[in-house]
Amino acid sequence: MSKGKKTQRLDKILGHLGYGSRSDIKKMVKQGQVSLNGLVLKDSGMQCNPYEDDIAVNGERIEYREFVYMMLNKPQGVISATEDHRERTVLDLIPVELRVFSPFPVGRLDKDTEGFLLLTNDGQLAHDLLSPRKHVPKTYEAHVLGEVGAREIAMFREGVALDDGYVTLPAELEVLEPVHGEDGALSRIRLTISEGKFHQVKRMFMAVGSKVVYLKRISMGPLILDDSLALGSFRELTDAEVELLKTYRK
Ligand code: URA
């Protein structure tokens, strides 16, 4: 985490932590609710170091951080967006204490896809992880109609042409086991791709004459979905996990 030595205006620091607008914070300061290193403040534009100074609001010391990083086990039925007029979004699953940092999903999962979704407000890291030049691997588990086997493994390894003519990069398909569901024979598979075209996994199976009926992402880059996370729940990443993600930086 970048704990810079730089000072910032107090109203900017408190604004970042969700204490309100500049004028809200000015009011709080005027009312004597904010202290700096034990002394009640008068000026909401005062320069302070949020990592080193002791800033307190109503006697409670603030804990400053610039970035937040979370892994969410996305359930079906919510969309990978920050706001929407009709649909529930992944941010509706995050408590307000973390929503004030304005996190956003890194990439998208379809509304009916479950599993690993990274949320952060670190725009640079998100940009690097999504860059087509980085080839960040993403692994999915899926149920697909019919039996898939050696033919599909070879085709995915070679690359398949999607409906728009795009030929996919080599991908690794593993067939886990046949499942017999309501729809007849299904195959349970694991697929690792290193790019992120729109609906890519579903379109890859369409290209080989099959259909995905259930899809879950289980990993992204070096991080694997924590299996103690129930659908719809999240946890913050550890510092070590954030450092692992940063290996994808330029
Ligand atoms: N591929 C898909 O088809 N859908 C997803 O949500 C993710 C990858």
CSV table of N, CA and C in Angstrom, one decimal, residues 112-231:
chain,number,residue,atom,x,y,z
A,112,ASP,N,-25.7,-13.9,-15.1
A,112,ASP,CA,-26.0,-15.3,-14.7
A,112,ASP,C,-24.7,-16.0,-14.3
A,113,THR,N,-23.5,-15.3,-14.3
A,113,THR,CA,-22.3,-16.0,-13.9
A,113,THR,C,-22.0,-15.7,-12.5
A,114,GLU,N,-21.4,-16.8,-11.8
A,114,GLU,CA,-21.1,-16.6,-10.4
A,114,GLU,C,-19.5,-16.5,-10.2
A,115,GLY,N,-19.1,-16.2,-9.0
A,115,GLY,CA,-17.7,-16.4,-8.7
A,115,GLY,C,-16.9,-15.2,-8.5
A,116,PHE,N,-15.6,-15.4,-8.7
A,116,PHE,CA,-14.5,-14.4,-8.4
A,116,PHE,C,-14.7,-13.1,-9.1
A,117,LEU,N,-14.9,-12.1,-8.4
A,117,LEU,CA,-14.9,-10.7,-9.0
A,117,LEU,C,-14.0,-9.8,-8.1
A,118,LEU,N,-13.1,-9.2,-8.7
A,118,LEU,CA,-12.2,-8.3,-7.9
A,118,LEU,C,-12.8,-6.9,-8.0
A,119,LEU,N,-12.9,-6.2,-6.8
A,119,LEU,CA,-13.4,-4.9,-6.7
A,119,LEU,C,-12.3,-4.0,-6.1
A,120,THR,N,-12.0,-2.9,-6.7
A,120,THR,CA,-11.0,-2.0,-6.1
A,120,THR,C,-11.3,-0.6,-6.6
A,121,ASN,N,-10.6,0.4,-6.0
A,121,ASN,CA,-10.6,1.8,-6.5
A,121,ASN,C,-9.2,2.1,-7.1
A,122,ASP,N,-8.4,1.1,-7.3
A,122,ASP,CA,-7.0,1.3,-7.8
A,122,ASP,C,-7.1,1.2,-9.3
A,123,GLY,N,-7.3,2.3,-9.9
A,123,GLY,CA,-7.5,2.4,-11.4
A,123,GLY,C,-6.3,1.9,-12.2
A,124,GLN,N,-5.1,2.1,-11.7
A,124,GLN,CA,-3.9,1.7,-12.4
A,124,GLN,C,-3.8,0.2,-12.4
A,125,LEU,N,-4.1,-0.4,-11.2
A,125,LEU,CA,-4.0,-1.9,-11.2
A,125,LEU,C,-5.1,-2.5,-12.0
A,126,ALA,N,-6.3,-2.0,-12.0
A,126,ALA,CA,-7.4,-2.5,-12.8
A,126,ALA,C,-7.0,-2.4,-14.3
A,127,HIS,N,-6.5,-1.3,-14.7
A,127,HIS,CA,-6.1,-1.1,-16.1
A,127,HIS,C,-5.1,-2.2,-16.5
A,128,ASP,N,-4.1,-2.4,-15.6
A,128,ASP,CA,-3.0,-3.4,-15.9
A,128,ASP,C,-3.6,-4.8,-16.0
A,129,LEU,N,-4.5,-5.2,-15.1
A,129,LEU,CA,-5.0,-6.5,-15.1
A,129,LEU,C,-5.9,-6.8,-16.3
A,130,LEU,N,-6.6,-5.7,-16.8
A,130,LEU,CA,-7.5,-5.9,-17.9
A,130,LEU,C,-6.8,-5.7,-19.3
A,131,SER,N,-5.5,-5.2,-19.2
A,131,SER,CA,-4.8,-5.0,-20.5
A,131,SER,C,-4.7,-6.2,-21.3
A,132,PRO,N,-5.1,-6.2,-22.6
A,132,PRO,CA,-4.9,-7.4,-23.4
A,132,PRO,C,-3.5,-7.8,-23.6
A,133,ARG,N,-2.5,-6.9,-23.3
A,133,ARG,CA,-1.1,-7.3,-23.4
A,133,ARG,C,-0.6,-8.1,-22.3
A,134,LYS,N,-1.4,-8.1,-21.2
A,134,LYS,CA,-0.9,-8.8,-20.0
A,134,LYS,C,-1.3,-10.3,-19.9
A,135,HIS,N,-2.3,-10.7,-20.7
A,135,HIS,CA,-2.7,-12.1,-20.7
A,135,HIS,C,-3.0,-12.7,-19.3
A,136,VAL,N,-3.7,-12.0,-18.5
A,136,VAL,CA,-3.9,-12.4,-17.1
A,136,VAL,C,-4.8,-13.7,-17.3
A,137,PRO,N,-4.4,-14.8,-16.7
A,137,PRO,CA,-5.3,-16.0,-16.9
A,137,PRO,C,-6.5,-16.0,-16.0
A,138,LYS,N,-7.6,-16.5,-16.5
A,138,LYS,CA,-8.8,-16.5,-15.7
A,138,LYS,C,-9.4,-18.0,-15.9
A,139,THR,N,-9.7,-18.6,-14.7
A,139,THR,CA,-10.2,-20.0,-14.8
A,139,THR,C,-11.6,-20.0,-14.4
A,140,TYR,N,-12.4,-20.8,-15.2
A,140,TYR,CA,-13.8,-20.9,-15.0
A,140,TYR,C,-14.2,-22.4,-14.8
A,141,GLU,N,-15.2,-22.6,-14.0
A,141,GLU,CA,-15.8,-24.0,-14.0
A,141,GLU,C,-17.2,-23.8,-14.7
A,142,ALA,N,-17.6,-24.8,-15.5
A,142,ALA,CA,-18.9,-24.7,-16.1
A,142,ALA,C,-19.5,-26.0,-16.3
A,143,HIS,N,-20.8,-26.0,-16.5
A,143,HIS,CA,-21.6,-27.2,-16.9
A,143,HIS,C,-22.0,-26.9,-18.4
A,144,VAL,N,-21.7,-27.8,-19.2
A,144,VAL,CA,-22.0,-27.5,-20.7
A,144,VAL,C,-22.8,-28.7,-21.2
A,145,LEU,N,-23.7,-28.4,-22.1
A,145,LEU,CA,-24.6,-29.5,-22.6
A,145,LEU,C,-23.8,-30.5,-23.5
A,146,GLY,N,-24.1,-31.7,-23.3
A,146,GLY,CA,-23.5,-32.8,-24.1
A,146,GLY,C,-22.2,-33.2,-23.5
A,147,GLU,N,-21.5,-34.1,-24.3
A,147,GLU,CA,-20.2,-34.6,-23.8
A,147,GLU,C,-19.1,-33.8,-24.5
A,148,VAL,N,-18.2,-33.3,-23.7
A,148,VAL,CA,-17.0,-32.7,-24.3
A,148,VAL,C,-15.8,-33.6,-24.0
A,149,GLY,N,-14.8,-33.6,-24.8
A,149,GLY,CA,-13.7,-34.4,-24.6
A,149,GLY,C,-12.5,-34.0,-25.4
A,150,ALA,N,-11.8,-35.0,-26.0
A,150,ALA,CA,-10.5,-34.8,-26.6
A,150,ALA,C,-10.7,-33.8,-27.8
A,151,ARG,N,-11.8,-33.9,-28.5
A,151,ARG,CA,-12.0,-33.0,-29.7
A,151,ARG,C,-11.9,-31.5,-29.3
A,152,GLU,N,-12.7,-31.2,-28.2
A,152,GLU,CA,-12.8,-29.8,-27.8
A,152,GLU,C,-11.5,-29.3,-27.1
A,153,ILE,N,-10.9,-30.3,-26.4
A,153,ILE,CA,-9.6,-29.9,-25.7
A,153,ILE,C,-8.6,-29.5,-26.8
A,154,ALA,N,-8.6,-30.2,-27.9
A,154,ALA,CA,-7.6,-29.9,-29.0
A,154,ALA,C,-8.0,-28.6,-29.7
A,155,MET,N,-9.3,-28.4,-29.9
A,155,MET,CA,-9.8,-27.2,-30.6
A,155,MET,C,-9.5,-26.0,-29.7
A,156,PHE,N,-9.7,-26.0,-28.4
A,156,PHE,CA,-9.5,-24.9,-27.6
A,156,PHE,C,-8.0,-24.6,-27.5
A,157,ARG,N,-7.2,-25.7,-27.6
A,157,ARG,CA,-5.8,-25.5,-27.5
A,157,ARG,C,-5.3,-24.7,-28.7
A,158,GLU,N,-5.9,-25.1,-29.9
A,158,GLU,CA,-5.5,-24.4,-31.1
A,158,GLU,C,-6.1,-23.0,-31.2
A,159,GLY,N,-7.2,-22.8,-30.7
A,159,GLY,CA,-8.0,-21.5,-30.9
A,159,GLY,C,-9.2,-21.8,-31.7
A,160,VAL,N,-10.3,-21.2,-31.3
A,160,VAL,CA,-11.6,-21.4,-32.1
A,160,VAL,C,-12.1,-20.1,-32.6
A,161,ALA,N,-12.8,-20.1,-33.7
A,161,ALA,CA,-13.3,-18.9,-34.3
A,161,ALA,C,-14.6,-18.6,-33.6
A,162,LEU,N,-14.8,-17.4,-33.0
A,162,LEU,CA,-16.0,-17.0,-32.4
A,162,LEU,C,-17.0,-16.5,-33.5
A,163,ASP,N,-18.2,-16.2,-33.1
A,163,ASP,CA,-19.3,-15.8,-34.1
A,163,ASP,C,-18.9,-14.5,-34.9
A,164,ASP,N,-18.0,-13.7,-34.4
A,164,ASP,CA,-17.6,-12.5,-35.1
A,164,ASP,C,-16.3,-12.8,-35.9
A,165,GLY,N,-15.8,-14.0,-35.9
A,165,GLY,CA,-14.6,-14.4,-36.7
A,165,GLY,C,-13.3,-14.3,-35.9
A,166,TYR,N,-13.4,-13.7,-34.7
A,166,TYR,CA,-12.2,-13.6,-33.9
A,166,TYR,C,-11.7,-15.0,-33.5
A,167,VAL,N,-10.4,-15.3,-33.6
A,167,VAL,CA,-9.9,-16.6,-33.3
A,167,VAL,C,-9.2,-16.4,-31.9
A,168,THR,N,-9.7,-17.3,-30.9
A,168,THR,CA,-9.2,-17.1,-29.6
A,168,THR,C,-7.8,-17.6,-29.4
A,169,LEU,N,-7.1,-17.1,-28.4
A,169,LEU,CA,-5.8,-17.5,-28.0
A,169,LEU,C,-5.9,-18.9,-27.4
A,170,PRO,N,-4.8,-19.7,-27.4
A,170,PRO,CA,-4.9,-21.0,-26.9
A,170,PRO,C,-5.4,-21.0,-25.5
A,171,ALA,N,-6.3,-22.0,-25.2
A,171,ALA,CA,-6.9,-22.1,-23.9
A,171,ALA,C,-6.9,-23.5,-23.4
A,172,GLU,N,-6.9,-23.7,-22.1
A,172,GLU,CA,-6.7,-25.0,-21.5
A,172,GLU,C,-8.0,-25.5,-21.0
A,173,LEU,N,-8.5,-26.6,-21.6
A,173,LEU,CA,-9.8,-27.2,-21.2
A,173,LEU,C,-9.5,-28.5,-20.5
A,174,GLU,N,-10.2,-28.7,-19.3
A,174,GLU,CA,-10.0,-29.9,-18.6
A,174,GLU,C,-11.5,-30.4,-18.4
A,175,VAL,N,-11.7,-31.7,-18.7
A,175,VAL,CA,-13.0,-32.2,-18.4
A,175,VAL,C,-13.0,-32.9,-17.1
A,176,LEU,N,-13.9,-32.4,-16.2
A,176,LEU,CA,-13.9,-32.9,-14.8
A,176,LEU,C,-14.7,-34.2,-14.7
A,177,GLU,N,-16.0,-34.1,-15.1
A,177,GLU,CA,-16.8,-35.4,-15.0
A,177,GLU,C,-18.1,-35.1,-15.7
A,178,PRO,N,-18.8,-36.2,-16.1
A,178,PRO,CA,-20.1,-36.0,-16.7
A,178,PRO,C,-21.1,-35.8,-15.5
A,179,VAL,N,-22.1,-35.0,-15.8
A,179,VAL,CA,-23.1,-34.7,-14.8
A,179,VAL,C,-24.4,-35.1,-15.5
A,180,HIS,N,-25.4,-35.7,-14.8
A,180,HIS,CA,-26.7,-35.9,-15.5
A,180,HIS,C,-27.7,-35.1,-14.9
A,181,GLY,N,-28.0,-34.0,-15.5
A,181,GLY,CA,-28.9,-33.0,-15.0
A,181,GLY,C,-30.3,-33.1,-15.7
A,182,GLU,N,-31.2,-32.2,-15.4
A,182,GLU,CA,-32.5,-32.2,-16.0
A,182,GLU,C,-32.5,-32.1,-17.5
A,183,ASP,N,-31.4,-31.4,-18.0
A,183,ASP,CA,-31.3,-31.2,-19.4
A,183,ASP,C,-30.7,-32.4,-20.2
A,184,GLY,N,-30.5,-33.5,-19.5
A,184,GLY,CA,-29.8,-34.6,-20.1
A,184,GLY,C,-28.3,-34.6,-19.7
A,185,ALA,N,-27.5,-35.2,-20.7
A,185,ALA,CA,-26.1,-35.3,-20.3
A,185,ALA,C,-25.4,-33.9,-20.3
A,186,LEU,N,-24.6,-33.7,-19.3
A,186,LEU,CA,-23.9,-32.4,-19.1
A,186,LEU,C,-22.4,-32.8,-18.8
A,187,SER,N,-21.5,-31.9,-19.2
A,187,SER,CA,-20.1,-32.1,-18.8
A,187,SER,C,-19.7,-31.0,-17.8
A,188,ARG,N,-19.0,-31.4,-16.8
A,188,ARG,CA,-18.5,-30.4,-15.9
A,188,ARG,C,-17.0,-30.2,-16.3
A,189,ILE,N,-16.7,-28.9,-16.6
A,189,ILE,CA,-15.4,-28.6,-17.2
A,189,ILE,C,-14.7,-27.5,-16.4
A,190,ARG,N,-13.4,-27.4,-16.6
A,190,ARG,CA,-12.6,-26.2,-16.1
A,190,ARG,C,-11.9,-25.7,-17.3
A,191,LEU,N,-12.0,-24.4,-17.5
A,191,LEU,CA,-11.4,-23.7,-18.7
A,191,LEU,C,-10.5,-22.5,-18.2
A,192,THR,N,-9.3,-22.5,-18.7
A,192,THR,CA,-8.5,-21.3,-18.4
A,192,THR,C,-8.2,-20.5,-19.7
A,193,ILE,N,-8.6,-19.3,-19.7
A,193,ILE,CA,-8.4,-18.4,-20.9
A,193,ILE,C,-7.5,-17.2,-20.4
A,194,SER,N,-6.8,-16.6,-21.4
A,194,SER,CA,-5.9,-15.6,-21.0
A,194,SER,C,-6.2,-14.3,-21.8
A,195,GLU,N,-7.5,-14.1,-22.0
A,195,GLU,CA,-8.0,-12.9,-22.6
A,195,GLU,C,-9.4,-12.7,-22.1
A,196,GLY,N,-10.1,-11.7,-22.5
A,196,GLY,CA,-11.4,-11.4,-21.9
A,196,GLY,C,-12.4,-10.8,-22.9
A,197,LYS,N,-12.7,-11.5,-24.0
A,197,LYS,CA,-13.7,-11.0,-24.9
A,197,LYS,C,-15.1,-11.2,-24.3
A,198,PHE,N,-16.0,-10.4,-24.8
A,198,PHE,CA,-17.4,-10.4,-24.4
A,198,PHE,C,-18.0,-11.8,-24.4
A,199,HIS,N,-18.6,-12.2,-23.3
A,199,HIS,CA,-19.2,-13.6,-23.2
A,199,HIS,C,-18.2,-14.7,-23.8
A,200,GLN,N,-16.9,-14.5,-23.5
A,200,GLN,CA,-16.0,-15.4,-24.2
A,200,GLN,C,-16.2,-16.9,-24.0
A,201,VAL,N,-16.4,-17.3,-22.7
A,201,VAL,CA,-16.5,-18.8,-22.5
A,201,VAL,C,-17.8,-19.3,-23.2
A,202,LYS,N,-18.9,-18.6,-23.0
A,202,LYS,CA,-20.1,-19.1,-23.7
A,202,LYS,C,-20.0,-19.2,-25.2
A,203,ARG,N,-19.3,-18.2,-25.7
A,203,ARG,CA,-19.1,-18.1,-27.2
A,203,ARG,C,-18.1,-19.2,-27.7
A,204,MET,N,-17.1,-19.5,-26.8
A,204,MET,CA,-16.2,-20.6,-27.2
A,204,MET,C,-16.9,-21.9,-27.3
A,205,PHE,N,-17.8,-22.2,-26.3
A,205,PHE,CA,-18.5,-23.4,-26.4
A,205,PHE,C,-19.5,-23.4,-27.5
A,206,MET,N,-20.1,-22.3,-27.8
A,206,MET,CA,-21.0,-22.2,-29.0
A,206,MET,C,-20.2,-22.6,-30.3
A,207,ALA,N,-19.0,-22.1,-30.3
A,207,ALA,CA,-18.2,-22.4,-31.5
A,207,ALA,C,-17.9,-23.8,-31.7
A,208,VAL,N,-18.0,-24.6,-30.7
A,208,VAL,CA,-17.7,-26.1,-30.9
A,208,VAL,C,-19.1,-26.9,-30.7
A,209,GLY,N,-20.2,-26.1,-30.9
A,209,GLY,CA,-21.5,-26.8,-30.9
A,209,GLY,C,-22.1,-27.2,-29.6
A,210,SER,N,-21.6,-26.6,-28.5
A,210,SER,CA,-22.2,-26.9,-27.2
A,210,SER,C,-22.8,-25.6,-26.6
A,211,LYS,N,-23.2,-25.8,-25.3
A,211,LYS,CA,-23.9,-24.6,-24.7
A,211,LYS,C,-23.5,-24.6,-23.2
A,212,VAL,N,-23.1,-23.4,-22.7
A,212,VAL,CA,-22.9,-23.3,-21.3
A,212,VAL,C,-24.2,-23.1,-20.5
A,213,VAL,N,-24.5,-23.9,-19.5
A,213,VAL,CA,-25.7,-23.7,-18.8
A,213,VAL,C,-25.4,-23.3,-17.3
A,214,TYR,N,-24.2,-23.3,-16.9
A,214,TYR,CA,-23.8,-22.8,-15.6
A,214,TYR,C,-22.3,-22.4,-15.7
A,215,LEU,N,-22.0,-21.2,-15.1
A,215,LEU,CA,-20.7,-20.7,-15.3
A,215,LEU,C,-20.2,-20.0,-14.0
A,216,LYS,N,-19.0,-20.4,-13.5
A,216,LYS,CA,-18.5,-19.7,-12.3
A,216,LYS,C,-17.0,-19.5,-12.5
A,217,ARG,N,-16.6,-18.3,-12.2
A,217,ARG,CA,-15.1,-18.0,-12.3
A,217,ARG,C,-14.5,-18.4,-10.9
A,218,ILE,N,-13.4,-19.1,-11.0
A,218,ILE,CA,-12.7,-19.6,-9.8
A,218,ILE,C,-11.4,-18.9,-9.5
A,219,SER,N,-10.8,-18.3,-10.6
A,219,SER,CA,-9.6,-17.6,-10.3
A,219,SER,C,-9.3,-16.5,-11.3
A,220,MET,N,-8.5,-15.6,-10.9
A,220,MET,CA,-8.0,-14.5,-11.8
A,220,MET,C,-6.6,-14.2,-11.4
A,221,GLY,N,-5.7,-14.4,-12.4
A,221,GLY,CA,-4.3,-14.2,-12.2
A,221,GLY,C,-3.8,-15.1,-11.0
A,222,PRO,N,-3.1,-14.5,-10.0
A,222,PRO,CA,-2.6,-15.4,-9.0
A,222,PRO,C,-3.6,-15.7,-7.9
A,223,LEU,N,-4.8,-15.1,-8.0
A,223,LEU,CA,-5.8,-15.3,-6.8
A,223,LEU,C,-6.9,-16.3,-7.1
A,224,ILE,N,-7.1,-17.1,-6.1
A,224,ILE,CA,-8.2,-18.2,-6.3
A,224,ILE,C,-9.3,-17.8,-5.4
A,225,LEU,N,-10.5,-18.0,-5.8
A,225,LEU,CA,-11.7,-17.6,-5.0
A,225,LEU,C,-11.6,-18.4,-3.7
A,226,ASP,N,-11.8,-17.7,-2.6
A,226,ASP,CA,-11.7,-18.2,-1.3
A,226,ASP,C,-12.9,-19.1,-1.1
A,227,ASP,N,-12.8,-20.4,-0.9
A,227,ASP,CA,-14.0,-21.3,-0.8
A,227,ASP,C,-14.8,-21.1,0.5
A,228,SER,N,-14.3,-20.3,1.4
A,228,SER,CA,-15.1,-20.1,2.6
A,228,SER,C,-16.1,-18.9,2.4
A,229,LEU,N,-15.9,-18.3,1.2
A,229,LEU,CA,-16.9,-17.1,0.9
A,229,LEU,C,-18.2,-17.7,0.3
A,230,ALA,N,-19.2,-17.5,1.0
A,230,ALA,CA,-20.6,-17.9,0.5
A,230,ALA,C,-20.9,-17.0,-0.7
A,231,LEU,N,-21.8,-17.5,-1.6
A,231,LEU,CA,-22.3,-16.6,-2.7
A,231,LEU,C,-22.8,-15.3,-2.1
